[in-house]
Tab-separated table of C-alpha atoms in Angstrom:
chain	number	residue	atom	x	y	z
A	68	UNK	CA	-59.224	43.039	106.732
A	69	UNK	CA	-59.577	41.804	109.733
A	70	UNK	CA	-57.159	39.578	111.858
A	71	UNK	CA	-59.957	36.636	111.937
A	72	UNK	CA	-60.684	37.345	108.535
A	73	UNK	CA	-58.992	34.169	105.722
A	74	UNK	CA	-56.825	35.409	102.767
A	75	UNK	CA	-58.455	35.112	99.408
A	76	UNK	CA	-57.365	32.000	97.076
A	77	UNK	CA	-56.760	32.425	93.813
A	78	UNK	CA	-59.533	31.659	91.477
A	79	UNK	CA	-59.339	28.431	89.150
A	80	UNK	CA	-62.361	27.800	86.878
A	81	UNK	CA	-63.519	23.997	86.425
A	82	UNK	CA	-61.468	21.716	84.165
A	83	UNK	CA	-63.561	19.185	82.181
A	84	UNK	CA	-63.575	16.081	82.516
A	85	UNK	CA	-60.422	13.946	80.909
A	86	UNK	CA	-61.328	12.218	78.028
A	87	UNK	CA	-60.861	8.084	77.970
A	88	UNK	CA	-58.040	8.649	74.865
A	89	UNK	CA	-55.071	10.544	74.372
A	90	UNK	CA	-55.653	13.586	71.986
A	91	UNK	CA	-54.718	13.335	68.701
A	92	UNK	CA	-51.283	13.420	67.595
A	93	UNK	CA	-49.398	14.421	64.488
A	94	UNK	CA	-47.893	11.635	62.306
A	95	UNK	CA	-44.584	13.040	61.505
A	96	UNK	CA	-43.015	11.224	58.427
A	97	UNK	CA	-39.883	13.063	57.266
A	98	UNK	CA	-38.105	16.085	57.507
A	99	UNK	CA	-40.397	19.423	56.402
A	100	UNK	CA	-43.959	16.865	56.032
A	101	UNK	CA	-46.552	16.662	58.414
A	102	UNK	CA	-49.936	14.007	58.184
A	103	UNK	CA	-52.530	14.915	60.552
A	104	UNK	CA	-55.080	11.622	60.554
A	105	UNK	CA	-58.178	12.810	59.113
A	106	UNK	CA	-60.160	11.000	61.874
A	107	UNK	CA	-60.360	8.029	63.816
A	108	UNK	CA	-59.103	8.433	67.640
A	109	UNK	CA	-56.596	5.636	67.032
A	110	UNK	CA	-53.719	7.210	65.307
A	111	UNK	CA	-52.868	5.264	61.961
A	112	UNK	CA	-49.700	2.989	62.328
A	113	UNK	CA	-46.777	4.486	60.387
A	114	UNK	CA	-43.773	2.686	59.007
A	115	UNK	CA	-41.090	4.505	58.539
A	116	UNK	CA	-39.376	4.483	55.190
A	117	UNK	CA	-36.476	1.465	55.054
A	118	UNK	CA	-33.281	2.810	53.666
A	119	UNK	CA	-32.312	1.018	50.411
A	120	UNK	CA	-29.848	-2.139	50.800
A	121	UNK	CA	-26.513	-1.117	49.052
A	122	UNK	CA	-27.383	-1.959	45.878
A	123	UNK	CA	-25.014	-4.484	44.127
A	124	UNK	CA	-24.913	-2.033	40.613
A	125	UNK	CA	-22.580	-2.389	38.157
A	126	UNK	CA	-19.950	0.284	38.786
A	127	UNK	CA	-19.713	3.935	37.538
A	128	UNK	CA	-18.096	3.699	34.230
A	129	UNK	CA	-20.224	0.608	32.961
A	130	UNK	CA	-23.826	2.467	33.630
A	131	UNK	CA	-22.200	5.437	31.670
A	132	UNK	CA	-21.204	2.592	28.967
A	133	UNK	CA	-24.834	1.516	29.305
A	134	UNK	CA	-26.690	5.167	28.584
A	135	UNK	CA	-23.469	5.067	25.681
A	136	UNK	CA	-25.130	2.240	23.863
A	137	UNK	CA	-28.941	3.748	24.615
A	138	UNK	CA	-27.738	7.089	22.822
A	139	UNK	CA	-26.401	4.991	20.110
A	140	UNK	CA	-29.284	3.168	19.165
A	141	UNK	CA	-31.612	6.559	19.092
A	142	UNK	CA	-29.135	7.978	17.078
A	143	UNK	CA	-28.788	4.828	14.815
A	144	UNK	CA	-32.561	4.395	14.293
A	145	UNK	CA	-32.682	7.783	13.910
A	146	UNK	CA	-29.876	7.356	11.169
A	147	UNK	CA	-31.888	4.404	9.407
A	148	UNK	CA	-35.129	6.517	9.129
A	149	UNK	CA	-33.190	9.560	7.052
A	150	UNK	CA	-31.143	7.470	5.237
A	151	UNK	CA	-30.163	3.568	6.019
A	152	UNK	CA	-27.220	4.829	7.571
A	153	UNK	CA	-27.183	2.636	10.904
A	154	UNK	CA	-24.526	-0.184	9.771
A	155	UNK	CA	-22.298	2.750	8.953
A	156	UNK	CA	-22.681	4.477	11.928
A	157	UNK	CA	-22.662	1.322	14.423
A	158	UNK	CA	-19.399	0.230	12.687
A	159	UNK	CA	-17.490	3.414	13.200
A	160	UNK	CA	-17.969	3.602	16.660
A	161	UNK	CA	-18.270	0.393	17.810
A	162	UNK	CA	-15.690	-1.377	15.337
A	163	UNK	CA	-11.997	-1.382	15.480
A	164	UNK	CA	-11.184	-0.759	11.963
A	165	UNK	CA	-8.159	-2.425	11.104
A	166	UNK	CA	-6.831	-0.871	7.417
A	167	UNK	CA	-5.458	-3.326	5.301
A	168	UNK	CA	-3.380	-3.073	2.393
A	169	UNK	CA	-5.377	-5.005	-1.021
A	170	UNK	CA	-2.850	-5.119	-4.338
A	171	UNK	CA	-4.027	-2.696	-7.321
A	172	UNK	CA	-6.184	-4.753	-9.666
A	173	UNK	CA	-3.747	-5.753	-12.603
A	174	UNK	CA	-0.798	-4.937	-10.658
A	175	UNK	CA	1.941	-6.085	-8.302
A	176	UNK	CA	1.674	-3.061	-6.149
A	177	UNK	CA	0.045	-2.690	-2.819
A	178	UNK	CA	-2.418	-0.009	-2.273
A	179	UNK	CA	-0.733	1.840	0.375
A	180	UNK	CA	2.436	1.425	-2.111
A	181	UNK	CA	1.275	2.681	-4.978
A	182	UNK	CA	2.735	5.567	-6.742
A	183	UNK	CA	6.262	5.452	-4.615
A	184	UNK	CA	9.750	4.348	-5.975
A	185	UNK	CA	9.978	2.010	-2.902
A	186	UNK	CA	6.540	0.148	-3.706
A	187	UNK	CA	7.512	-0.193	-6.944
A	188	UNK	CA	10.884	-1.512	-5.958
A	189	UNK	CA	9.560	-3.793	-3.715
A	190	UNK	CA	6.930	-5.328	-5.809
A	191	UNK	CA	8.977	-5.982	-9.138
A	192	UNK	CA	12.505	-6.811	-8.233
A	193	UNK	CA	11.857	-10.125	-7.971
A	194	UNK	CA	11.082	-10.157	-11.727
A	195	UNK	CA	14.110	-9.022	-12.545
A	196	UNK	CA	17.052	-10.913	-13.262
A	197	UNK	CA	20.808	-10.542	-14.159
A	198	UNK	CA	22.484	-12.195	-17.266
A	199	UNK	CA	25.928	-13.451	-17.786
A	200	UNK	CA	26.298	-14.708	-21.721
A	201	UNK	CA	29.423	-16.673	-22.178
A	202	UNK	CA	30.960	-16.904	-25.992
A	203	UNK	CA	34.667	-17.118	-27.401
A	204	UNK	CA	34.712	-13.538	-26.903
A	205	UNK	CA	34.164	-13.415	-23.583
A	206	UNK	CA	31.465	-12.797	-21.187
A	207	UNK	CA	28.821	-9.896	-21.344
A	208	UNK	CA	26.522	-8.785	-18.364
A	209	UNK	CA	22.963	-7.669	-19.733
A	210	UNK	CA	19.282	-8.168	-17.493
A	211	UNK	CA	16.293	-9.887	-17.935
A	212	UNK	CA	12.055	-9.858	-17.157
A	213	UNK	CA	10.430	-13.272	-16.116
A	214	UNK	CA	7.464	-13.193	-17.822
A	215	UNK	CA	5.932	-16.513	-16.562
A	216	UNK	CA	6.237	-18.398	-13.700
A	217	UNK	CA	8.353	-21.174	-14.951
A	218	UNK	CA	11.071	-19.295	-16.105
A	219	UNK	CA	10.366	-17.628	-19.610
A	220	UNK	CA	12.204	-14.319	-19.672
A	221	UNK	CA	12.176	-11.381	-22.376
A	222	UNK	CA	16.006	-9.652	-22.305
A	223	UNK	CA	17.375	-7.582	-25.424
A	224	UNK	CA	19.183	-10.161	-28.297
A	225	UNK	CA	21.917	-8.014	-28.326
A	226	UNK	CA	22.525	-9.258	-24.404
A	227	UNK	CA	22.737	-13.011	-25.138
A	228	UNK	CA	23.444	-13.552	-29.227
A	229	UNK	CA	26.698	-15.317	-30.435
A	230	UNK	CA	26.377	-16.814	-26.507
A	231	UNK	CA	27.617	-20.710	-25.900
A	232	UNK	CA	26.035	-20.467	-22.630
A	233	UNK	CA	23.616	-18.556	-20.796
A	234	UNK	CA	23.160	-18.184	-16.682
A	235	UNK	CA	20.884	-16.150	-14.771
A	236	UNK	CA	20.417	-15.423	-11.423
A	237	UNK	CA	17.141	-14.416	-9.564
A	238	UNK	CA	16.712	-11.856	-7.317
A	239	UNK	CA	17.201	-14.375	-4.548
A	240	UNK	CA	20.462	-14.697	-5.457
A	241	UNK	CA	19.629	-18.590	-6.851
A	242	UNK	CA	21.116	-19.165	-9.989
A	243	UNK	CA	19.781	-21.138	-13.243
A	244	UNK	CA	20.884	-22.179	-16.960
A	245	UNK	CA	19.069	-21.150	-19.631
A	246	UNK	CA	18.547	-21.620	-23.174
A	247	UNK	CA	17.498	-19.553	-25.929
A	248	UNK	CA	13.977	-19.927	-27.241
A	249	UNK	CA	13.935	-17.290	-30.068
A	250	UNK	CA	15.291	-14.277	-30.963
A	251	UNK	CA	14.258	-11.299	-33.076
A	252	UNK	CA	17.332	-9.025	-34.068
A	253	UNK	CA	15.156	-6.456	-36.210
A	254	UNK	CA	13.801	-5.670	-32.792
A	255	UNK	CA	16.501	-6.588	-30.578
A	256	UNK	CA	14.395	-8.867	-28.339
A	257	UNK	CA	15.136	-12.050	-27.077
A	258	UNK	CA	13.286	-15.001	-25.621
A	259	UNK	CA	15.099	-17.189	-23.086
A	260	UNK	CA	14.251	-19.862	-20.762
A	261	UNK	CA	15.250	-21.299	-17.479
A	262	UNK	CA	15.742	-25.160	-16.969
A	263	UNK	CA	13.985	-26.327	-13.995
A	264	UNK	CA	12.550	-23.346	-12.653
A	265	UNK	CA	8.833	-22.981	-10.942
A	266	UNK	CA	7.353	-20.797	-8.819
A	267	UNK	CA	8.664	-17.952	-10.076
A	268	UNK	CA	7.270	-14.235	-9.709
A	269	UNK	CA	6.099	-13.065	-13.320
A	270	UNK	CA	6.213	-9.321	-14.406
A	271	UNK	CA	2.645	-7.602	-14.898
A	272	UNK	CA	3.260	-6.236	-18.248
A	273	UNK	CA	1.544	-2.718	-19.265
A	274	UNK	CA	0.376	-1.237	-22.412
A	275	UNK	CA	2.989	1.675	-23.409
A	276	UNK	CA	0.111	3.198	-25.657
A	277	UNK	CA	-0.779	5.116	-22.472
A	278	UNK	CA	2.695	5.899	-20.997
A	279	UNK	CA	2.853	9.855	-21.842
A	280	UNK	CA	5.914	12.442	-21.674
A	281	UNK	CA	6.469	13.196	-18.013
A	282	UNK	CA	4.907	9.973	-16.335
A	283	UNK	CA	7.415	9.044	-13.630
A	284	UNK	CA	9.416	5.729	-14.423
A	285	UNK	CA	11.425	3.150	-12.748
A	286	UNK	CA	14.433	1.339	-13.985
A	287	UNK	CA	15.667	-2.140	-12.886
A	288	UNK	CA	18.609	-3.663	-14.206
A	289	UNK	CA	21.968	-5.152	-13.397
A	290	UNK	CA	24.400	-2.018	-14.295
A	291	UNK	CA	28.096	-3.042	-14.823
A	292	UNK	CA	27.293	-6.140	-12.640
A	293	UNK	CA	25.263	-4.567	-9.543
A	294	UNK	CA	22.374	-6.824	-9.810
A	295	UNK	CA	18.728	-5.523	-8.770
A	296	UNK	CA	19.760	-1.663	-9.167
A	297	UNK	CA	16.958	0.850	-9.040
A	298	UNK	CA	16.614	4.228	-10.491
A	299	UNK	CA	13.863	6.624	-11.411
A	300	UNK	CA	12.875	8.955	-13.006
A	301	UNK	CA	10.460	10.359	-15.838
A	302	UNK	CA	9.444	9.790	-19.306
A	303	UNK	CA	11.609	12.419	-21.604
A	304	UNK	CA	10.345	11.605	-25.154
A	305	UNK	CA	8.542	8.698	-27.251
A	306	UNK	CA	8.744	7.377	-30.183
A	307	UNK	CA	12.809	7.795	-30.725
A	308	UNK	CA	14.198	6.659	-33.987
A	309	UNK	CA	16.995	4.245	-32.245
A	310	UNK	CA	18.949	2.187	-34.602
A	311	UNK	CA	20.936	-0.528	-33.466
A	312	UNK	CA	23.602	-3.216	-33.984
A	313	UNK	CA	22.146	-6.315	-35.148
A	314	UNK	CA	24.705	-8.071	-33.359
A	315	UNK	CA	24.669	-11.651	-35.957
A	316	UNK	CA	27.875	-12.977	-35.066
A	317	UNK	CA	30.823	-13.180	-33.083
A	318	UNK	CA	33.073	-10.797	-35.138
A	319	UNK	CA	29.907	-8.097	-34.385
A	320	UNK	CA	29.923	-8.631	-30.694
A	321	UNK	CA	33.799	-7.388	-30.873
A	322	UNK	CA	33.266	-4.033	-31.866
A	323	UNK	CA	31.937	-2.940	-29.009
A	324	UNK	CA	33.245	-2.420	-25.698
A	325	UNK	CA	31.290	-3.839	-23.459
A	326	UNK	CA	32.093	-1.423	-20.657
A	327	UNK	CA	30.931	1.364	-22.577
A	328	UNK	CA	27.351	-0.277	-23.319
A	329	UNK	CA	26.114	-1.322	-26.762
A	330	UNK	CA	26.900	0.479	-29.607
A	331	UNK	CA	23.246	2.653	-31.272
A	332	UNK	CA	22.482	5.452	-32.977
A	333	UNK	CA	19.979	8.131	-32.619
A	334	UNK	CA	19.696	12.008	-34.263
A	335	UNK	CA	22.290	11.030	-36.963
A	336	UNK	CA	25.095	10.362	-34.306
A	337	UNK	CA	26.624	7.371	-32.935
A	338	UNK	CA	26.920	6.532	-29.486
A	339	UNK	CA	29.399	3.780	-27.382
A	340	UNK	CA	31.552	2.660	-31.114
A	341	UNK	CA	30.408	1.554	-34.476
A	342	UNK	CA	27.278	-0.246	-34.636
A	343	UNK	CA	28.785	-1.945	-37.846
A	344	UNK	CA	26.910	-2.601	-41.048
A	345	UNK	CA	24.023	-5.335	-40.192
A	346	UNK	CA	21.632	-2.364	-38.563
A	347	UNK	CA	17.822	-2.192	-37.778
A	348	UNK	CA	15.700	0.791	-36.253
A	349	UNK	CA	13.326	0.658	-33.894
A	350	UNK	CA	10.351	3.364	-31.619
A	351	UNK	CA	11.283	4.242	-28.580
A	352	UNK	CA	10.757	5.698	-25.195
A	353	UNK	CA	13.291	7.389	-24.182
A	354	UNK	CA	13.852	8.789	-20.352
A	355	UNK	CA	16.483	10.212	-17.989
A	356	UNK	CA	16.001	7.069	-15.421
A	357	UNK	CA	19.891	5.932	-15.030
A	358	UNK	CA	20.932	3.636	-17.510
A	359	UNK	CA	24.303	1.854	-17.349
A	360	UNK	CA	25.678	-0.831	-19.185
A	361	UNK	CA	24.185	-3.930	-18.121
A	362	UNK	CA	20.950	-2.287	-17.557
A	363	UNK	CA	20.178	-4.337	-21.444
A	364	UNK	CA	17.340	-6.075	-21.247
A	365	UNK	CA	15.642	-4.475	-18.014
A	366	UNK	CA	12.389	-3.731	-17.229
A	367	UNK	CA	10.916	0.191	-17.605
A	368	UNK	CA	8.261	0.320	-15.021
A	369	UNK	CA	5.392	2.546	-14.538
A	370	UNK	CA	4.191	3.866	-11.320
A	371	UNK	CA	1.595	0.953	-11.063
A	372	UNK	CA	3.951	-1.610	-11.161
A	373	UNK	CA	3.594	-2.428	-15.120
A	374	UNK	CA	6.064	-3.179	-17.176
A	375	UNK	CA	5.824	-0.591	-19.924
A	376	UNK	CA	9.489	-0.946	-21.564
A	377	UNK	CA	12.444	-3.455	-22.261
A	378	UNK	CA	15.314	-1.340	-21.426
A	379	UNK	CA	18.077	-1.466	-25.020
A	380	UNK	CA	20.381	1.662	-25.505
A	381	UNK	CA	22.267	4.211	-23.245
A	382	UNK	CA	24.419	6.590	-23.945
A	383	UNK	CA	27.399	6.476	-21.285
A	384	UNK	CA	29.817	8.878	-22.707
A	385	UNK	CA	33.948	8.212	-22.239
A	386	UNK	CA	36.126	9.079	-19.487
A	387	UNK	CA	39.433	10.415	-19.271
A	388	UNK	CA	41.075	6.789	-18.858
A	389	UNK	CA	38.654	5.403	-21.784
A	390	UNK	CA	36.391	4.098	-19.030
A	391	UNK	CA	31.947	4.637	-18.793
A	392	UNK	CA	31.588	8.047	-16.979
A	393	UNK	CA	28.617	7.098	-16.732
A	394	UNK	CA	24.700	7.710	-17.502
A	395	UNK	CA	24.048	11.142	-18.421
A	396	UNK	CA	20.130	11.016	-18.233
A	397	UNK	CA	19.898	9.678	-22.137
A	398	UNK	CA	18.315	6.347	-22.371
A	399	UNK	CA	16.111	4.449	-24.449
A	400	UNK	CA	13.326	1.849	-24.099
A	401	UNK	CA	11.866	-0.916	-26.648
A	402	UNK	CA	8.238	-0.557	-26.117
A	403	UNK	CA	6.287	-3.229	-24.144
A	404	UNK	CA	3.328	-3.621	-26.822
A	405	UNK	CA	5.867	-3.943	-29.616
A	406	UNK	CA	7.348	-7.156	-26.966
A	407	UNK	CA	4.231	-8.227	-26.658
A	408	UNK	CA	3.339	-8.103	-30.449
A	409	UNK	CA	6.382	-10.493	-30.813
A	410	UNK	CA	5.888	-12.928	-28.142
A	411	UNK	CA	4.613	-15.671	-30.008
A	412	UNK	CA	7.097	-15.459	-32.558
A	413	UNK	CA	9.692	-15.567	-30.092
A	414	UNK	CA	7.896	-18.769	-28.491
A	415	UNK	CA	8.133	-19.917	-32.022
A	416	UNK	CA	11.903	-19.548	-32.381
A	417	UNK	CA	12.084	-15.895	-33.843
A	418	UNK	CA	12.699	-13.804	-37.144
A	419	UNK	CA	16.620	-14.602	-37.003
């Protein structure tokens, strides 16, 4: 090269001409998506996506409630279609199911009672009363069942004959007069009835026909005074041969004492003293509930509530000091069909 000679330039090839619009551009919408415009030199407008407003939604637990009630329905029209089953299955678990306790048809027992000393207890106590029988003699303690609700009650005749007067007092504690109505000393039952009374809680009587040996049994009574005493126990035998005092008089009613319980007889042996001369016999239920003088003329009850006996005889056997020992599990029952086979000769004034 030469010292008049220029230095080369770098060659730059011809540029075309610049268009009259931007080149096309990309429409990016959101993260990982591009839209090229498929033609057109004006790029399409894009709006981008508005956020949602905070939604005013029910809270969390009630949309879970919500799909609750959605599954429910399938599964409750599902239910209907195999087997009409959707009331059933809506009502146990959407219902609050509040048990409630319904009495046993023919008896005074609840359901949720039923079959339990206590229930029983509960239930026919107020059906029982106590007796106190006033004569020349003295005064005897015996029990009684209110049959109806204005004061007719069933108690043995051996309780209240030879009597001058007769009061009873409920379970409440409220005490009444009463007079004798009839009397049957063959069977040694005895119809009384209050004066004034209403609104009283009748027994349900049973049918002993069904009572079997081993049935459980409650006893309510008034033992040596102790009014509205319960025992239990079961059913040890039926159909007894008990004979007892007929009891006609005033001179009868002294040979016993009265501490000792009323004078019977059973298996060829006698039991509390004489039972004198003027005798009958009657079929009996016999059980090991506790029986103690003044339990005469209580209720046997079944498990149901029922009245299935008239409590008569127990044998207390003598102390050292001539006193009751007590009941040794040997007691006897009149049954309640051969009561109710007498009723309306009792109503009628009796066999005496």
């Amino acid at each position: 090269m030469t010292e008049h000679q220029q230095p080369q330039q770098p060659y730059h090839p011809p540029q075309p001409p610049r268009p009259p619009y931007d080149p096309t551009q990309p429409v990016i919408t959101e993260p990982g998506t591009t839209v090229w415009p498929s033609g057109g030199h004006v790029p399409p407008t894009v709006t981008p996506p508005t956020p949602p407003a905070p939604a005013a939604a029910a809270p969390l637990p009630r949309r879970r409630a919500r799909r609750g009630v959605g599954l429910l329905v399938a599964v409750a029209i599902a239910a209907a279609a195999v087997g009409g089953g959707t009331a059933t299955l809506v009502q146990q678990l959407t219902a609050d199911d509040a048990p409630t306790a319904s009495g046993v048809s023919g008896t005074n027992v609840s359901a949720s009672s039923k079959g339990t000393v206590a229930g029983v207890a509960q239930a026919v106590s107020p059906s029982i009363v106590e007796i106190s029988a006033s004569s020349t003699s003295g005064k005897s303690t015996g029990s009684g069942v209110i049959i109806t609700g204005d004061g007719e009650i069933v108690t043995n005749n051996h309780v209240i004959s030879g009597a001058s007067s007769i009061s009873v007092q409920l379970s409440n504690g409220r005490t009444y007069e009463a007079k004798v109505v009839g009397t049957d000393p063959d069977k040694d039952l005895a119809l009384i009835k209050l004066e004034g009374a209403s609104g009283l809680k009748a027994a349900t009587l049973g049918n002993s026909d069904d009572v079997r040996v081993g049935d459980e049994v409650v006893a309510i009574g008034s033992p040596e005074g102790l009014t509205g005493t319960v025992t239990s126990g079961i059913v040890s035998a039926l159909d007894r041969d008990v004979t007892v005092a007929k009891d006609d008089g005033r001179d009868q009613r002294q040979q016993y004492d009265p501490r000792q319980g009323w004078p019977f007889e059973f298996g060829g042996q006698e039991f509390n003293g004489d039972t004198g001369s003027s005798k009958t016999t009657y079929k009996a239920i016999q059980t090991d509930a506790s029986l103690n003088p003044g339990n005469s003329g209580g209720a046997l009850i079944n498990m149901n509530g029922e009245i299935i006996g008239i409590n008569s005889a127990m044998y207390s056997p003598s102390s050292s000091n001539g006193s009751s020992a007590g009941s040794v599990g040997l007691g006897f029952a009149i049954p309640v069909n051969t009561l109710e086979a007498d009723l309306d000769e009792l109503r009628d004034g009796g066999a005496n």
